[in-house]
CSV table of C-alpha atoms in Angstrom, one decimal:
chain,number,residue,atom,x,y,z
A,1,GLN,CA,64.4,119.3,-72.2
A,2,SER,CA,68.2,119.2,-71.6
A,3,VAL,CA,70.1,122.2,-70.3
A,4,LEU,CA,72.7,121.8,-72.9
A,5,THR,CA,71.4,121.6,-76.5
A,6,GLN,CA,72.8,119.3,-79.1
A,7,PRO,CA,71.4,118.4,-82.5
A,8,PRO,CA,69.7,115.0,-82.3
A,9,SER,CA,71.5,113.7,-85.3
A,10,ALA,CA,74.5,114.1,-87.5
A,11,SER,CA,75.9,112.1,-90.4
A,12,GLY,CA,78.9,111.9,-92.6
A,13,THR,CA,80.7,109.6,-95.1
A,14,PRO,CA,84.0,107.9,-94.4
A,15,GLY,CA,86.9,110.1,-94.4
A,16,GLN,CA,84.8,113.3,-93.8
A,17,THR,CA,85.0,115.7,-90.9
A,18,VAL,CA,81.8,115.9,-88.8
A,19,THR,CA,81.2,118.6,-86.2
A,20,ILE,CA,78.7,118.3,-83.3
A,21,SER,CA,77.7,121.5,-81.5
A,22,CYS,CA,76.6,121.9,-77.8
A,23,SER,CA,74.9,125.1,-76.8
A,24,GLY,CA,74.6,126.3,-73.2
A,25,SER,CA,74.6,129.4,-71.2
A,26,GLY,CA,76.6,131.5,-68.7
A,27,SER,CA,75.9,129.2,-65.9
A,28,ASN,CA,77.3,126.1,-67.5
A,29,ILE,CA,79.5,126.3,-70.6
A,30,GLY,CA,80.1,130.0,-70.2
A,31,SER,CA,81.7,129.3,-66.7
A,32,TYR,CA,83.1,125.7,-66.7
A,33,TYR,CA,84.8,123.2,-68.7
A,34,VAL,CA,83.2,121.0,-71.2
A,35,TYR,CA,83.4,117.3,-71.5
A,36,TRP,CA,82.4,114.9,-74.4
A,37,TYR,CA,81.5,111.3,-74.2
A,38,GLN,CA,81.1,108.7,-76.8
A,39,GLN,CA,78.5,105.9,-76.3
A,40,LEU,CA,78.8,103.0,-78.6
A,41,PRO,CA,75.6,100.8,-78.9
A,42,GLY,CA,74.9,98.7,-76.0
A,43,THR,CA,78.0,100.0,-74.1
A,44,ALA,CA,78.8,102.3,-71.2
A,45,PRO,CA,79.9,105.9,-72.1
A,46,LYS,CA,83.4,106.7,-72.6
A,47,LEU,CA,85.3,110.0,-72.0
A,48,LEU,CA,86.5,111.5,-75.3
A,49,ILE,CA,87.4,115.1,-74.4
A,50,TYR,CA,88.0,116.8,-71.0
A,51,ARG,CA,88.6,120.4,-70.1
A,52,ASN,CA,87.3,121.6,-73.4
A,53,ASN,CA,89.9,120.1,-75.7
A,54,GLN,CA,92.1,117.6,-73.8
A,55,ARG,CA,92.1,114.0,-75.0
A,56,PRO,CA,92.6,111.2,-72.4
A,57,SER,CA,95.3,108.8,-73.4
A,58,GLY,CA,94.2,106.3,-76.1
A,59,VAL,CA,91.7,108.7,-77.6
A,60,PRO,CA,92.7,109.2,-81.3
A,61,ASP,CA,93.7,112.7,-82.4
A,62,ARG,CA,90.9,112.5,-84.9
A,63,PHE,CA,88.7,113.7,-82.1
A,64,SER,CA,89.1,117.3,-81.0
A,65,GLY,CA,87.0,119.7,-78.9
A,66,SER,CA,86.7,123.4,-78.8
A,67,LYS,CA,84.8,126.0,-76.7
A,68,SER,CA,83.8,129.7,-77.4
A,69,SER,CA,81.7,131.6,-75.0
A,70,THR,CA,78.6,129.6,-74.2
A,71,SER,CA,79.0,126.9,-76.9
A,72,ALA,CA,81.4,124.1,-77.6
A,73,SER,CA,82.0,121.7,-80.5
A,74,LEU,CA,83.3,118.2,-81.0
A,75,ALA,CA,85.0,117.6,-84.4
A,76,ILE,CA,85.7,114.1,-85.8
A,77,SER,CA,88.0,114.0,-88.7
A,78,GLY,CA,88.7,111.0,-90.9
A,79,LEU,CA,85.3,109.6,-90.1
A,80,ARG,CA,85.3,105.9,-89.7
A,81,SER,CA,82.4,103.4,-89.4
A,82,GLU,CA,83.4,102.5,-85.8
A,83,ASP,CA,82.7,106.1,-84.9
A,84,GLU,CA,78.9,105.6,-85.3
A,85,ALA,CA,77.7,106.2,-81.8
A,86,ASP,CA,75.9,108.7,-79.5
A,87,TYR,CA,77.8,111.6,-78.4
A,88,TYR,CA,77.1,113.6,-75.3
A,89,CYS,CA,78.5,117.0,-74.1
A,90,ALA,CA,78.6,117.8,-70.3
A,91,ALA,CA,79.5,120.6,-67.9
A,92,TRP,CA,78.8,121.8,-64.4
A,93,ASP,CA,75.9,124.2,-64.1
A,94,ASP,CA,75.8,126.7,-61.3
A,95,SER,CA,72.0,127.3,-61.5
A,96,VAL,CA,71.2,123.6,-60.6
A,97,SER,CA,74.5,123.0,-58.7
A,98,GLY,CA,75.0,119.8,-60.7
A,99,ARG,CA,76.6,118.1,-63.7
A,100,VAL,CA,74.3,118.6,-66.8
A,101,PHE,CA,74.5,116.5,-70.0
A,102,GLY,CA,73.3,117.5,-73.6
A,103,GLY,CA,70.6,115.4,-75.0
A,104,GLY,CA,73.0,113.6,-77.2
A,105,THR,CA,73.7,113.4,-80.9
A,106,ARG,CA,73.4,110.1,-82.8
A,107,LEU,CA,76.2,110.0,-85.3
A,108,THR,CA,75.5,107.9,-88.5
A,109,VAL,CA,78.4,107.0,-90.8
A,110,LEU,CA,76.8,106.7,-94.3
B,1,MET,CA,90.6,100.0,-63.6
B,2,GLN,CA,87.2,98.4,-63.1
B,3,LEU,CA,83.8,99.4,-61.7
B,4,VAL,CA,81.2,96.7,-61.0
B,5,GLU,CA,77.7,97.9,-60.1
B,6,SER,CA,75.1,95.6,-58.3
B,7,GLY,CA,71.8,95.8,-56.5
B,8,GLY,CA,69.4,96.7,-59.3
B,9,GLY,CA,66.1,94.9,-59.9
B,10,LEU,CA,62.4,95.4,-60.0
B,11,VAL,CA,60.8,97.4,-57.2
B,12,GLN,CA,57.4,98.8,-56.5
B,13,PRO,CA,56.8,102.5,-56.4
B,14,GLY,CA,57.4,104.0,-53.1
B,15,ARG,CA,59.8,101.3,-52.1
B,16,SER,CA,63.7,101.5,-51.6
B,17,LEU,CA,66.6,100.0,-53.2
B,18,ARG,CA,70.4,100.2,-52.5
B,19,LEU,CA,72.9,100.0,-55.3
B,20,SER,CA,76.5,99.1,-54.8
B,21,CYS,CA,79.6,99.7,-56.9
B,22,ALA,CA,82.8,97.8,-56.3
B,23,ALA,CA,86.0,99.6,-57.6
B,24,SER,CA,89.4,97.9,-58.3
B,25,GLY,CA,92.5,98.6,-60.2
B,26,PHE,CA,93.0,102.3,-58.8
B,27,SER,CA,93.4,104.2,-55.6
B,28,PHE,CA,89.6,104.6,-54.9
B,29,ASP,CA,90.1,107.1,-52.0
B,30,ASP,CA,91.8,109.5,-54.3
B,31,TYR,CA,88.9,110.3,-56.5
B,32,ALA,CA,85.3,111.6,-56.4
B,33,MET,CA,82.6,109.1,-57.5
B,34,HIS,CA,79.3,109.5,-59.2
B,35,TRP,CA,76.1,107.9,-60.3
B,36,VAL,CA,74.7,108.5,-63.7
B,37,ARG,CA,71.6,107.0,-65.1
B,38,GLN,CA,70.0,106.4,-68.5
B,39,ALA,CA,66.4,105.7,-68.9
B,40,PRO,CA,65.6,103.2,-71.7
B,41,GLY,CA,66.1,104.9,-75.1
B,42,LYS,CA,67.1,108.2,-73.5
B,43,GLY,CA,70.2,110.1,-72.7
B,44,LEU,CA,72.5,110.4,-69.8
B,45,GLU,CA,71.4,112.1,-66.5
B,46,TRP,CA,73.8,112.9,-63.7
B,47,VAL,CA,72.3,111.6,-60.4
B,48,SER,CA,74.7,112.2,-57.6
B,49,GLY,CA,78.4,112.7,-56.8
B,50,ILE,CA,80.6,112.5,-53.7
B,51,ASN,CA,84.1,113.7,-53.2
B,52,TRP,CA,86.9,111.6,-52.0
B,53,ASN,CA,86.4,111.9,-48.2
B,54,SER,CA,82.6,112.0,-48.2
B,55,ARG,CA,82.5,115.6,-47.0
B,56,GLY,CA,81.1,116.8,-50.2
B,57,THR,CA,77.9,115.5,-52.0
B,58,GLY,CA,75.6,116.7,-54.8
B,59,PHE,CA,72.4,115.6,-56.1
B,60,ALA,CA,70.2,116.2,-59.3
B,61,ASP,CA,67.0,118.1,-58.5
B,62,SER,CA,65.0,114.9,-59.5
B,63,VAL,CA,66.4,112.9,-56.7
B,64,GLU,CA,67.2,115.4,-54.0
B,65,GLY,CA,65.8,114.4,-50.7
B,66,ARG,CA,65.1,110.8,-51.9
B,67,PHE,CA,68.5,109.4,-52.7
B,68,ILE,CA,71.6,109.2,-50.6
B,69,ILE,CA,75.1,108.7,-51.8
B,70,SER,CA,77.9,107.3,-49.7
B,71,ARG,CA,81.1,105.5,-50.0
B,72,ASP,CA,83.4,103.3,-47.9
B,73,ASN,CA,87.0,103.8,-48.8
B,74,ALA,CA,88.1,100.9,-46.8
B,75,LYS,CA,86.0,98.5,-49.0
B,76,ASN,CA,86.6,100.5,-52.3
B,77,SER,CA,82.9,100.8,-52.5
B,78,LEU,CA,80.3,103.4,-53.6
B,79,TYR,CA,76.7,103.2,-52.7
B,80,LEU,CA,73.4,104.8,-53.7
B,81,GLN,CA,70.4,104.4,-51.3
B,82,MET,CA,67.2,105.1,-53.3
B,83,ASN,CA,64.0,105.8,-51.3
B,84,ASP,CA,60.5,106.6,-52.3
B,85,LEU,CA,61.1,105.3,-55.8
B,86,ARG,CA,59.0,106.5,-58.7
B,87,ALA,CA,58.3,105.1,-62.2
B,88,GLU,CA,60.5,107.9,-63.7
B,89,ASP,CA,63.6,106.5,-61.8
B,90,THR,CA,63.5,103.5,-64.1
B,91,ALA,CA,66.9,103.5,-65.7
B,92,LEU,CA,70.3,101.8,-66.1
B,93,TYR,CA,72.4,103.1,-63.4
B,94,TYR,CA,76.1,103.7,-64.1
B,95,CYS,CA,78.9,104.1,-61.4
B,96,ALA,CA,81.6,106.5,-62.7
B,97,LYS,CA,85.0,107.6,-61.5
B,98,ASP,CA,85.9,111.2,-61.5
B,99,MET,CA,89.3,112.5,-62.7
B,100,SER,CA,89.4,114.8,-59.7
B,101,ALA,CA,89.1,114.2,-55.9
B,102,GLN,CA,86.6,117.0,-55.4
B,103,LEU,CA,83.3,118.5,-56.6
B,104,PRO,CA,82.4,120.0,-58.9
B,105,PRO,CA,83.3,117.1,-61.2
B,106,GLU,CA,85.9,116.8,-63.9
B,107,GLY,CA,85.6,114.1,-66.5
B,108,PHE,CA,84.3,110.7,-65.7
B,109,ASP,CA,87.1,108.4,-67.0
B,110,VAL,CA,86.0,105.1,-65.8
B,111,TRP,CA,82.5,103.7,-66.0
B,112,GLY,CA,80.9,100.5,-64.8
B,113,GLN,CA,78.5,98.5,-67.1
B,114,GLY,CA,75.5,99.6,-65.1
B,115,THR,CA,72.8,97.9,-63.1
B,116,MET,CA,69.0,98.1,-64.2
B,117,VAL,CA,66.5,99.6,-61.9
B,118,THR,CA,62.9,99.1,-62.8
B,119,VAL,CA,60.2,100.8,-60.8
B,120,SER,CA,56.8,99.3,-61.5
B,121,SER,CA,53.8,97.8,-59.7
């Protein structure tokens, strides 16, 4: 059972906007920044969003992050087939004094 | 920027293993570093982190007291000494660079390809 809760799956058709949620608590998302990672099949994770809504250089602006209270969301607009991957949210958690990840959401592009 | 892990393999329960991560293409001693693992078919789990000068470390509860993280800035290398290994430690172990020098961590912006650790008799 992950400290951060994500839906196990999400789907959309090309061109659509998909949103993936990440629910936490006051000891993690409520107090710290949220980060999002994309893991394409068979590859290492890649940082998509840092500090709630900042994109590293090279990440398309189709990817956006937001945070409100103890929840966060990753939105992917203009969905493409190459966006099919696992997505993970992450934050620091005071109660365990460690970085915690969500269980991951597998995005399918129909 | 590149991270290359090594040292994984098949090990019996209760034994030890030391993982290494060689960094290149960035100023290694400017950043905190981490180990993140992924069990087969499962999600990501943060294992341990160390700040830039080794004065701050952190461990997941699942490995606290069994694993030791260290770094050698002169050799641009990160290490994970894993003791008293258990079947549940079986995973692909990634080395990851932090965007920050300190703990708690920021984003992990550079990842290696991982080294597989299998704990089985």
